[in-house]
Amino acid sequence: METVLVLGATSDIGIAIARKFAAAGYNIQLAARKPEQLDAVKSDIEIRSGVSCSTHAFDAVKYDSHAAFFNGIKPDITIAVFGTMYEEEDAFNDWSLAETMINTNYTGAVSILNIAARHYTTQQRGTIIGISSVAGDRGRASKLVYGSSKAAFSAYLAGLRNKCFKDNVHVMTVKPGFVYTRMTENLKLPAPLTSTPDEVATIVYNGFKAGKNTIYVKWFWRYIMLIIKNIPEFQFKKMKL
Amino acid sequence: MEKPLTSWGRYPVVECNQESFVFTEQLEKLADRSEDFIPRGNGRSYGDSALGKRALTTLKFDKILSFDTAKGVFECQPGITLSDVLQVIVPQGWFLRVTPGTKLITVGGAVGSNVHGKNHRTEGSFSRHIIDMDVRLASNEEITCSPTQNTDLFEATCGGMGLTGMVTRVKFRLKKIETSYIRQKQIKAQNLDELLSLFDKYQHYSYTVAWIDCLTKGKNSGRGILTVGEHAAFSELIEEQKKEPLKLPSNKKLNFPFTLPAWVLNTFTVKAFNFLYYLKNYKKEMDSVVLYDPVFYTLDAINNWNRMYGKAGFVQYQFVMPLESRQGLVEILNRIGEKGMGSFLTVLKVLGKQESMISFCREGYTLALDFPLRKGVLEFLDELDEIVLKYGGRIYITKDARMKPDMLKNYPELDKFKDIVKKYNPDGKIRSAQSDRLLLTEPK
Ligand SMILES: Cc1cc2nc3c(=O)[nH]c(=O)nc-3n(C[C@H](O)[C@H](O)[C@H](O)COP(=O)(O)OP(=O)(O)OC[C@H]3O[C@@H](n4cnc5c(N)ncnc54)[C@H](O)[C@@H]3O)c2cc1C
Ligand SMILES: NC(=O)c1ccc[n+]([C@@H]2O[C@H](COP(=O)([O-])OP(=O)(O)OC[C@H]3O[C@@H](n4cnc5c(N)ncnc54)[C@H](OP(=O)(O)O)[C@@H]3O)[C@@H](O)[C@H]2O)c1
């Protein structure tokens, strides 16, 4: 059976995705900054699904380590889930926070996924899935740096899809709206617009099976963002969003 | 952030800050903060045991740590639901030794309330099958306890309603099964006397439970249907079932789509329901071999069935009467019949001997009744409390939302329990709305 690498496997969404693919029979590689945290997730996945699961150290901003890391495990499917979000006001005033967001969500993602894409195009087979965000669909004040890092990531994934298509490599972009995770536990989220990590995982898995290019979670976010994208800028800039 | 929260009975509503954790380090940080908290599982307790200013929810701390398929030993974090456990163990030929009437509770909740099933006489409560477990105390220190190690902590944690600390790991024994089917027999009884003698007659069965119609008065008072069952052997299955003897029940469910207005469930509809339920068993005795779900988890088939009782919610009243106090059972049924405060579904079980410090279970008959909250109900339940006390009975704490601290006096080791709670939770940092009400923790 094929192997799936989950980058950022300590996140709620990452764990849900790993469980979902494991339940479908895929072997799992879990990668995170503190892989020792993942022992329980590993035993859980192995016992629930009877697949094999391994844990690996991975830091998105340690670019130099990426090639050795990836070439040591060579998964069939690579899913980038990691990401960082700080309070925008703090990041506006503190460059180190803004820089970490940019470096994690964009630079680090490009670094590791370029390596994965080179491997997949050479062997003419493979899949890359990136968890971006609806926040990247249009720049706005409340998501200033986070949103622009996700916008860059989405643009990168679209370009990569275009570049790798001829080599039989598929790239899927996932844009969640609100998700109930530890990242958002203390925000008041509108229930009908918010999904659970398990829902995200199921939609990602089904999208992967169906060979989708870009999926929104939940689906109606596509239309919400369509409206938001179409508000003329002279009006948009005056809005509080 | 504080938000209104309830447990299964949707009463009471408490402003509660719910926080979750996936890794031990996160729990450590949450528990280090100075605010009080109470451990919370899936909120299937009915009242206020898992409610407080702050609840640390285990649902994301739900990993399986080991499963010895040869010996039938399972080890996990507390947030996993029994439903998820069954999903893994049944296909390997194992089952839970003790399960309550819903599988949508967590293993931590099973320990916290020391739950019992339809086989209490033979298998005892959930904790009898625990090999060992870890508990994170109020000091944020984690220690291992078992029937032979740190025994005071072990005994007070089983059924201790979370007050000794957060259970963070449980290792327990499973039961070997040949098939996932139950061979069941259902027998109709015309009144309480007949029903209770049927319990005696069929006591050699592993599982026994009765539904009883509590609105019929006079000579048919307490009529009902006794269900008894055994795990079916492979040879007892029909050919179709033999193809997949360890089949899992389907997860498809109905959903109770909205909250019913309170008036829909009135004496008349409840009477009609119970009448039809009684009639559905057209024969005196019926035998069948069925998957375990409908036998153990009848109500789980309908998501959100608690909405049936209306916006104000309901309380479940579960008490146990000593075997020799049958009269107490009769008195309570008569009172309910007179008042016409009927419960939609009333369940009667026989419990075996008491085996742990603070557990509800003791030898006797236990009856569980639902009462939608409306005018006069709380006062009426106070009256029933007096009967329960008079006959030496007790109320199941995990279902309770309203009783007075006095009602705990028939728990014989209450003081010992309180002392142990004090030892491990000296400043009452771990507390719930219920522990405050029942004075299990000292008021602040
Ligand atoms: C339809 C239905 C049928 C039921 N049938 C039965 C039955 O047949 N027999 C029976 O015994 N009970 C029965 N119950 C009650 C239920 O089994 C208990 O209330 C159980 O404790 C609920 O578990 P939970 O995970 O939802 O815990 P919660 O309701 O969230 O918490 C219950 C208590 O356990 C404590 N707790 C939870 N997790 C932990 C932890 N990790 N460490 C320490 N303490 C913890 C909480 O502090 C609280 O005091 C039934 C409930 C329902 C809704
Ligand atoms: N929650 C939402 O509403 C929402 C909405 C849209 C999109 N998303 C996206 O979904 C993804 C998952 O988020 P989540 O909500 O599940 O949040 P989360 O639990 O906070 O997850 C963030 C993950 O990123 C990892 N990470 C951060 N920096 C890293 C680095 N330098 N190297 C490696 N891993 C790093 C974290 O690992 P550590 O454990 O090591 O910190 C953690 O696993 C993110 O990309 C997020 O942007 C979330």
PDB file of C-alpha atoms in Angstrom, chain A residues 44-199:
ATOM      1  CA  ASP A  44      -3.381   4.666  18.022  1.00  0.00           C
ATOM      2  CA  ILE A  45      -3.173   4.627  14.231  1.00  0.00           C
ATOM      3  CA  GLU A  46      -1.508   1.225  14.122  1.00  0.00           C
ATOM      4  CA  ILE A  47      -4.030  -0.387  16.471  1.00  0.00           C
ATOM      5  CA  ARG A  48      -7.121   1.206  14.972  1.00  0.00           C
ATOM      6  CA  SER A  49      -6.202   0.605  11.354  1.00  0.00           C
ATOM      7  CA  GLY A  50      -3.599  -2.163  11.234  1.00  0.00           C
ATOM      8  CA  VAL A  51      -1.304  -0.090   8.981  1.00  0.00           C
ATOM      9  CA  SER A  52       2.275   0.805   9.796  1.00  0.00           C
ATOM     10  CA  CYS A  53       3.075   4.246  11.109  1.00  0.00           C
ATOM     11  CA  SER A  54       6.389   5.979  11.834  1.00  0.00           C
ATOM     12  CA  THR A  55       7.350   9.312  13.381  1.00  0.00           C
ATOM     13  CA  HIS A  56       9.981  11.767  12.113  1.00  0.00           C
ATOM     14  CA  ALA A  57      11.555  15.032  13.137  1.00  0.00           C
ATOM     15  CA  PHE A  58      10.740  17.896  10.780  1.00  0.00           C
ATOM     16  CA  ASP A  59      10.989  21.647  11.176  1.00  0.00           C
ATOM     17  CA  ALA A  60       9.549  23.740   8.360  1.00  0.00           C
ATOM     18  CA  VAL A  61      11.995  26.587   8.913  1.00  0.00           C
ATOM     19  CA  LYS A  62      15.132  24.421   8.992  1.00  0.00           C
ATOM     20  CA  TYR A  63      15.387  24.478   5.219  1.00  0.00           C
ATOM     21  CA  ASP A  64      18.814  22.840   5.094  1.00  0.00           C
ATOM     22  CA  SER A  65      17.498  19.676   6.676  1.00  0.00           C
ATOM     23  CA  HIS A  66      14.642  19.192   4.221  1.00  0.00           C
ATOM     24  CA  ALA A  67      16.401  17.250   1.442  1.00  0.00           C
ATOM     25  CA  ALA A  68      17.933  14.635   3.741  1.00  0.00           C
ATOM     26  CA  PHE A  69      14.638  14.359   5.623  1.00  0.00           C
ATOM     27  CA  PHE A  70      12.529  13.780   2.522  1.00  0.00           C
ATOM     28  CA  ASN A  71      14.948  11.508   0.700  1.00  0.00           C
ATOM     29  CA  GLY A  72      15.237   9.374   3.803  1.00  0.00           C
ATOM     30  CA  ILE A  73      11.529   8.438   3.729  1.00  0.00           C
ATOM     31  CA  LYS A  74      10.222   9.058   0.160  1.00  0.00           C
ATOM     32  CA  PRO A  75       6.450   8.887   0.688  1.00  0.00           C
ATOM     33  CA  ASP A  76       3.980   8.463  -2.202  1.00  0.00           C
ATOM     34  CA  ILE A  77       1.751  11.279  -1.022  1.00  0.00           C
ATOM     35  CA  THR A  78       2.933  14.408   0.806  1.00  0.00           C
ATOM     36  CA  ILE A  79       0.485  16.521   2.797  1.00  0.00           C
ATOM     37  CA  ALA A  80       1.638  19.880   4.192  1.00  0.00           C
ATOM     38  CA  VAL A  81      -0.568  20.766   7.168  1.00  0.00           C
ATOM     39  CA  PHE A  82       1.813  22.875   9.272  1.00  0.00           C
ATOM     40  CA  GLY A  83       1.145  26.561   9.683  1.00  0.00           C
ATOM     41  CA  THR A  84       1.407  29.355  12.218  1.00  0.00           C
ATOM     42  CA  MET A  85      -0.991  32.129  13.091  1.00  0.00           C
ATOM     43  CA  TYR A  86      -0.247  34.951  15.519  1.00  0.00           C
ATOM     44  CA  GLU A  87      -2.331  37.914  16.535  1.00  0.00           C
ATOM     45  CA  GLU A  88      -1.986  40.272  13.570  1.00  0.00           C
ATOM     46  CA  GLU A  89      -1.570  43.346  15.740  1.00  0.00           C
ATOM     47  CA  ASP A  90       1.388  41.708  17.498  1.00  0.00           C
ATOM     48  CA  ALA A  91       2.918  40.631  14.207  1.00  0.00           C
ATOM     49  CA  PHE A  92       2.488  44.132  12.793  1.00  0.00           C
ATOM     50  CA  ASN A  93       4.616  45.492  15.601  1.00  0.00           C
ATOM     51  CA  ASP A  94       7.088  42.653  15.948  1.00  0.00           C
ATOM     52  CA  TRP A  95       8.954  41.586  12.835  1.00  0.00           C
ATOM     53  CA  SER A  96      10.084  38.283  14.329  1.00  0.00           C
ATOM     54  CA  LEU A  97       6.456  37.128  14.556  1.00  0.00           C
ATOM     55  CA  ALA A  98       5.634  38.262  11.026  1.00  0.00           C
ATOM     56  CA  GLU A  99       8.793  36.609   9.776  1.00  0.00           C
ATOM     57  CA  THR A 100       7.946  33.299  11.482  1.00  0.00           C
ATOM     58  CA  MET A 101       4.517  33.270   9.857  1.00  0.00           C
ATOM     59  CA  ILE A 102       5.944  33.984   6.431  1.00  0.00           C
ATOM     60  CA  ASN A 103       8.762  31.503   6.841  1.00  0.00           C
ATOM     61  CA  THR A 104       6.560  28.715   8.134  1.00  0.00           C
ATOM     62  CA  ASN A 105       3.494  29.147   5.963  1.00  0.00           C
ATOM     63  CA  TYR A 106       5.273  30.058   2.750  1.00  0.00           C
ATOM     64  CA  THR A 107       9.082  29.779   2.594  1.00  0.00           C
ATOM     65  CA  GLY A 108       9.262  26.511   4.503  1.00  0.00           C
ATOM     66  CA  ALA A 109       6.424  25.047   2.462  1.00  0.00           C
ATOM     67  CA  VAL A 110       8.129  25.943  -0.814  1.00  0.00           C
ATOM     68  CA  SER A 111      11.394  24.465   0.410  1.00  0.00           C
ATOM     69  CA  ILE A 112      10.010  21.051   1.342  1.00  0.00           C
ATOM     70  CA  LEU A 113       7.452  20.774  -1.465  1.00  0.00           C
ATOM     71  CA  ASN A 114      10.020  21.642  -4.165  1.00  0.00           C
ATOM     72  CA  ILE A 115      12.001  18.649  -2.979  1.00  0.00           C
ATOM     73  CA  ALA A 116       8.921  16.415  -2.975  1.00  0.00           C
ATOM     74  CA  ALA A 117       7.922  17.669  -6.439  1.00  0.00           C
ATOM     75  CA  ARG A 118      11.386  16.988  -7.903  1.00  0.00           C
ATOM     76  CA  HIS A 119      11.192  13.414  -6.628  1.00  0.00           C
ATOM     77  CA  TYR A 120       7.645  12.887  -7.906  1.00  0.00           C
ATOM     78  CA  THR A 121       8.265  14.369 -11.350  1.00  0.00           C
ATOM     79  CA  THR A 122      11.373  12.215 -11.758  1.00  0.00           C
ATOM     80  CA  GLN A 123       9.462   9.050 -10.959  1.00  0.00           C
ATOM     81  CA  GLN A 124       6.432  10.345 -12.897  1.00  0.00           C
ATOM     82  CA  ARG A 125       4.085   9.625 -10.024  1.00  0.00           C
ATOM     83  CA  GLY A 126       3.039  11.201  -6.752  1.00  0.00           C
ATOM     84  CA  THR A 127       0.621  13.562  -5.030  1.00  0.00           C
ATOM     85  CA  ILE A 128       1.096  16.779  -3.078  1.00  0.00           C
ATOM     86  CA  ILE A 129      -1.646  18.245  -0.907  1.00  0.00           C
ATOM     87  CA  GLY A 130      -1.297  21.658   0.732  1.00  0.00           C
ATOM     88  CA  ILE A 131      -3.542  22.981   3.512  1.00  0.00           C
ATOM     89  CA  SER A 132      -3.798  26.682   2.746  1.00  0.00           C
ATOM     90  CA  SER A 133      -6.701  28.851   3.885  1.00  0.00           C
ATOM     91  CA  VAL A 134      -9.571  30.998   2.645  1.00  0.00           C
ATOM     92  CA  ALA A 135      -7.666  33.798   4.389  1.00  0.00           C
ATOM     93  CA  GLY A 136      -5.344  33.824   1.361  1.00  0.00           C
ATOM     94  CA  ASP A 137      -8.122  34.585  -1.118  1.00  0.00           C
ATOM     95  CA  ARG A 138      -8.115  38.323  -0.490  1.00  0.00           C
ATOM     96  CA  GLY A 139      -5.894  40.538   1.612  1.00  0.00           C
ATOM     97  CA  ARG A 140      -7.567  42.181   4.561  1.00  0.00           C
ATOM     98  CA  ALA A 141      -6.585  43.939   7.760  1.00  0.00           C
ATOM     99  CA  SER A 142      -7.555  41.270  10.259  1.00  0.00           C
ATOM    100  CA  LYS A 143      -5.444  38.663   8.474  1.00  0.00           C
ATOM    101  CA  LEU A 144      -2.665  40.936   7.211  1.00  0.00           C
ATOM    102  CA  VAL A 145       0.454  38.755   7.377  1.00  0.00           C
ATOM    103  CA  TYR A 146      -1.140  35.343   7.909  1.00  0.00           C
ATOM    104  CA  GLY A 147      -3.481  35.946   4.959  1.00  0.00           C
ATOM    105  CA  SER A 148      -0.714  37.099   2.659  1.00  0.00           C
ATOM    106  CA  SER A 149       1.495  34.136   3.563  1.00  0.00           C
ATOM    107  CA  LYS A 150      -1.410  31.806   2.752  1.00  0.00           C
ATOM    108  CA  ALA A 151      -2.056  33.753  -0.481  1.00  0.00           C
ATOM    109  CA  ALA A 152       1.527  33.137  -1.492  1.00  0.00           C
ATOM    110  CA  PHE A 153       1.201  29.475  -0.558  1.00  0.00           C
ATOM    111  CA  SER A 154      -2.004  29.102  -2.613  1.00  0.00           C
ATOM    112  CA  ALA A 155      -0.336  30.758  -5.612  1.00  0.00           C
ATOM    113  CA  TYR A 156       2.647  28.448  -5.232  1.00  0.00           C
ATOM    114  CA  LEU A 157       0.411  25.357  -5.140  1.00  0.00           C
ATOM    115  CA  ALA A 158      -1.445  26.520  -8.260  1.00  0.00           C
ATOM    116  CA  GLY A 159       1.869  27.037 -10.059  1.00  0.00           C
ATOM    117  CA  LEU A 160       3.176  23.687  -8.912  1.00  0.00           C
ATOM    118  CA  ARG A 161       0.021  21.959 -10.173  1.00  0.00           C
ATOM    119  CA  ASN A 162       0.591  23.561 -13.544  1.00  0.00           C
ATOM    120  CA  LYS A 163       4.284  22.644 -13.599  1.00  0.00           C
ATOM    121  CA  CYS A 164       3.883  19.008 -12.540  1.00  0.00           C
ATOM    122  CA  PHE A 165       0.778  18.095 -14.507  1.00  0.00           C
ATOM    123  CA  LYS A 166       2.715  16.809 -17.521  1.00  0.00           C
ATOM    124  CA  ASP A 167       4.712  14.511 -15.256  1.00  0.00           C
ATOM    125  CA  ASN A 168       1.649  12.800 -13.847  1.00  0.00           C
ATOM    126  CA  VAL A 169       1.989  14.486 -10.472  1.00  0.00           C
ATOM    127  CA  HIS A 170      -1.153  15.822  -8.875  1.00  0.00           C
ATOM    128  CA  VAL A 171      -1.271  18.871  -6.610  1.00  0.00           C
ATOM    129  CA  MET A 172      -4.376  19.646  -4.557  1.00  0.00           C
ATOM    130  CA  THR A 173      -5.032  22.918  -2.716  1.00  0.00           C
ATOM    131  CA  VAL A 174      -7.241  22.789   0.381  1.00  0.00           C
ATOM    132  CA  LYS A 175      -8.796  25.988   1.680  1.00  0.00           C
ATOM    133  CA  PRO A 176     -10.564  25.553   4.999  1.00  0.00           C
ATOM    134  CA  GLY A 177     -12.784  28.301   6.345  1.00  0.00           C
ATOM    135  CA  PHE A 178     -13.225  28.083  10.119  1.00  0.00           C
ATOM    136  CA  VAL A 179     -12.220  24.849  11.806  1.00  0.00           C
ATOM    137  CA  TYR A 180     -12.680  23.929  15.461  1.00  0.00           C
ATOM    138  CA  THR A 181      -9.077  23.316  16.506  1.00  0.00           C
ATOM    139  CA  ARG A 182      -6.863  24.402  19.342  1.00  0.00           C
ATOM    140  CA  MET A 183      -5.847  27.330  17.086  1.00  0.00           C
ATOM    141  CA  THR A 184      -9.402  28.646  17.274  1.00  0.00           C
ATOM    142  CA  GLU A 185     -10.673  27.232  20.597  1.00  0.00           C
ATOM    143  CA  ASN A 186     -11.064  30.642  22.152  1.00  0.00           C
ATOM    144  CA  LEU A 187     -12.716  32.366  19.226  1.00  0.00           C
ATOM    145  CA  LYS A 188     -16.445  32.574  18.863  1.00  0.00           C
ATOM    146  CA  LEU A 189     -16.984  30.858  15.516  1.00  0.00           C
ATOM    147  CA  PRO A 190     -20.314  30.765  13.666  1.00  0.00           C
ATOM    148  CA  ALA A 191     -21.373  27.114  13.931  1.00  0.00           C
ATOM    149  CA  PRO A 192     -22.904  26.689  10.464  1.00  0.00           C
ATOM    150  CA  LEU A 193     -19.692  27.946   8.825  1.00  0.00           C
ATOM    151  CA  THR A 194     -17.316  25.931  10.968  1.00  0.00           C
ATOM    152  CA  SER A 195     -16.142  22.380  10.405  1.00  0.00           C
ATOM    153  CA  THR A 196     -14.514  19.820  12.656  1.00  0.00           C
ATOM    154  CA  PRO A 197     -11.047  18.403  11.932  1.00  0.00           C
ATOM    155  CA  ASP A 198     -12.727  15.074  11.072  1.00  0.00           C
ATOM    156  CA  GLU A 199     -14.900  16.790   8.481  1.00  0.00           C
TER     157      GLU A 199
END
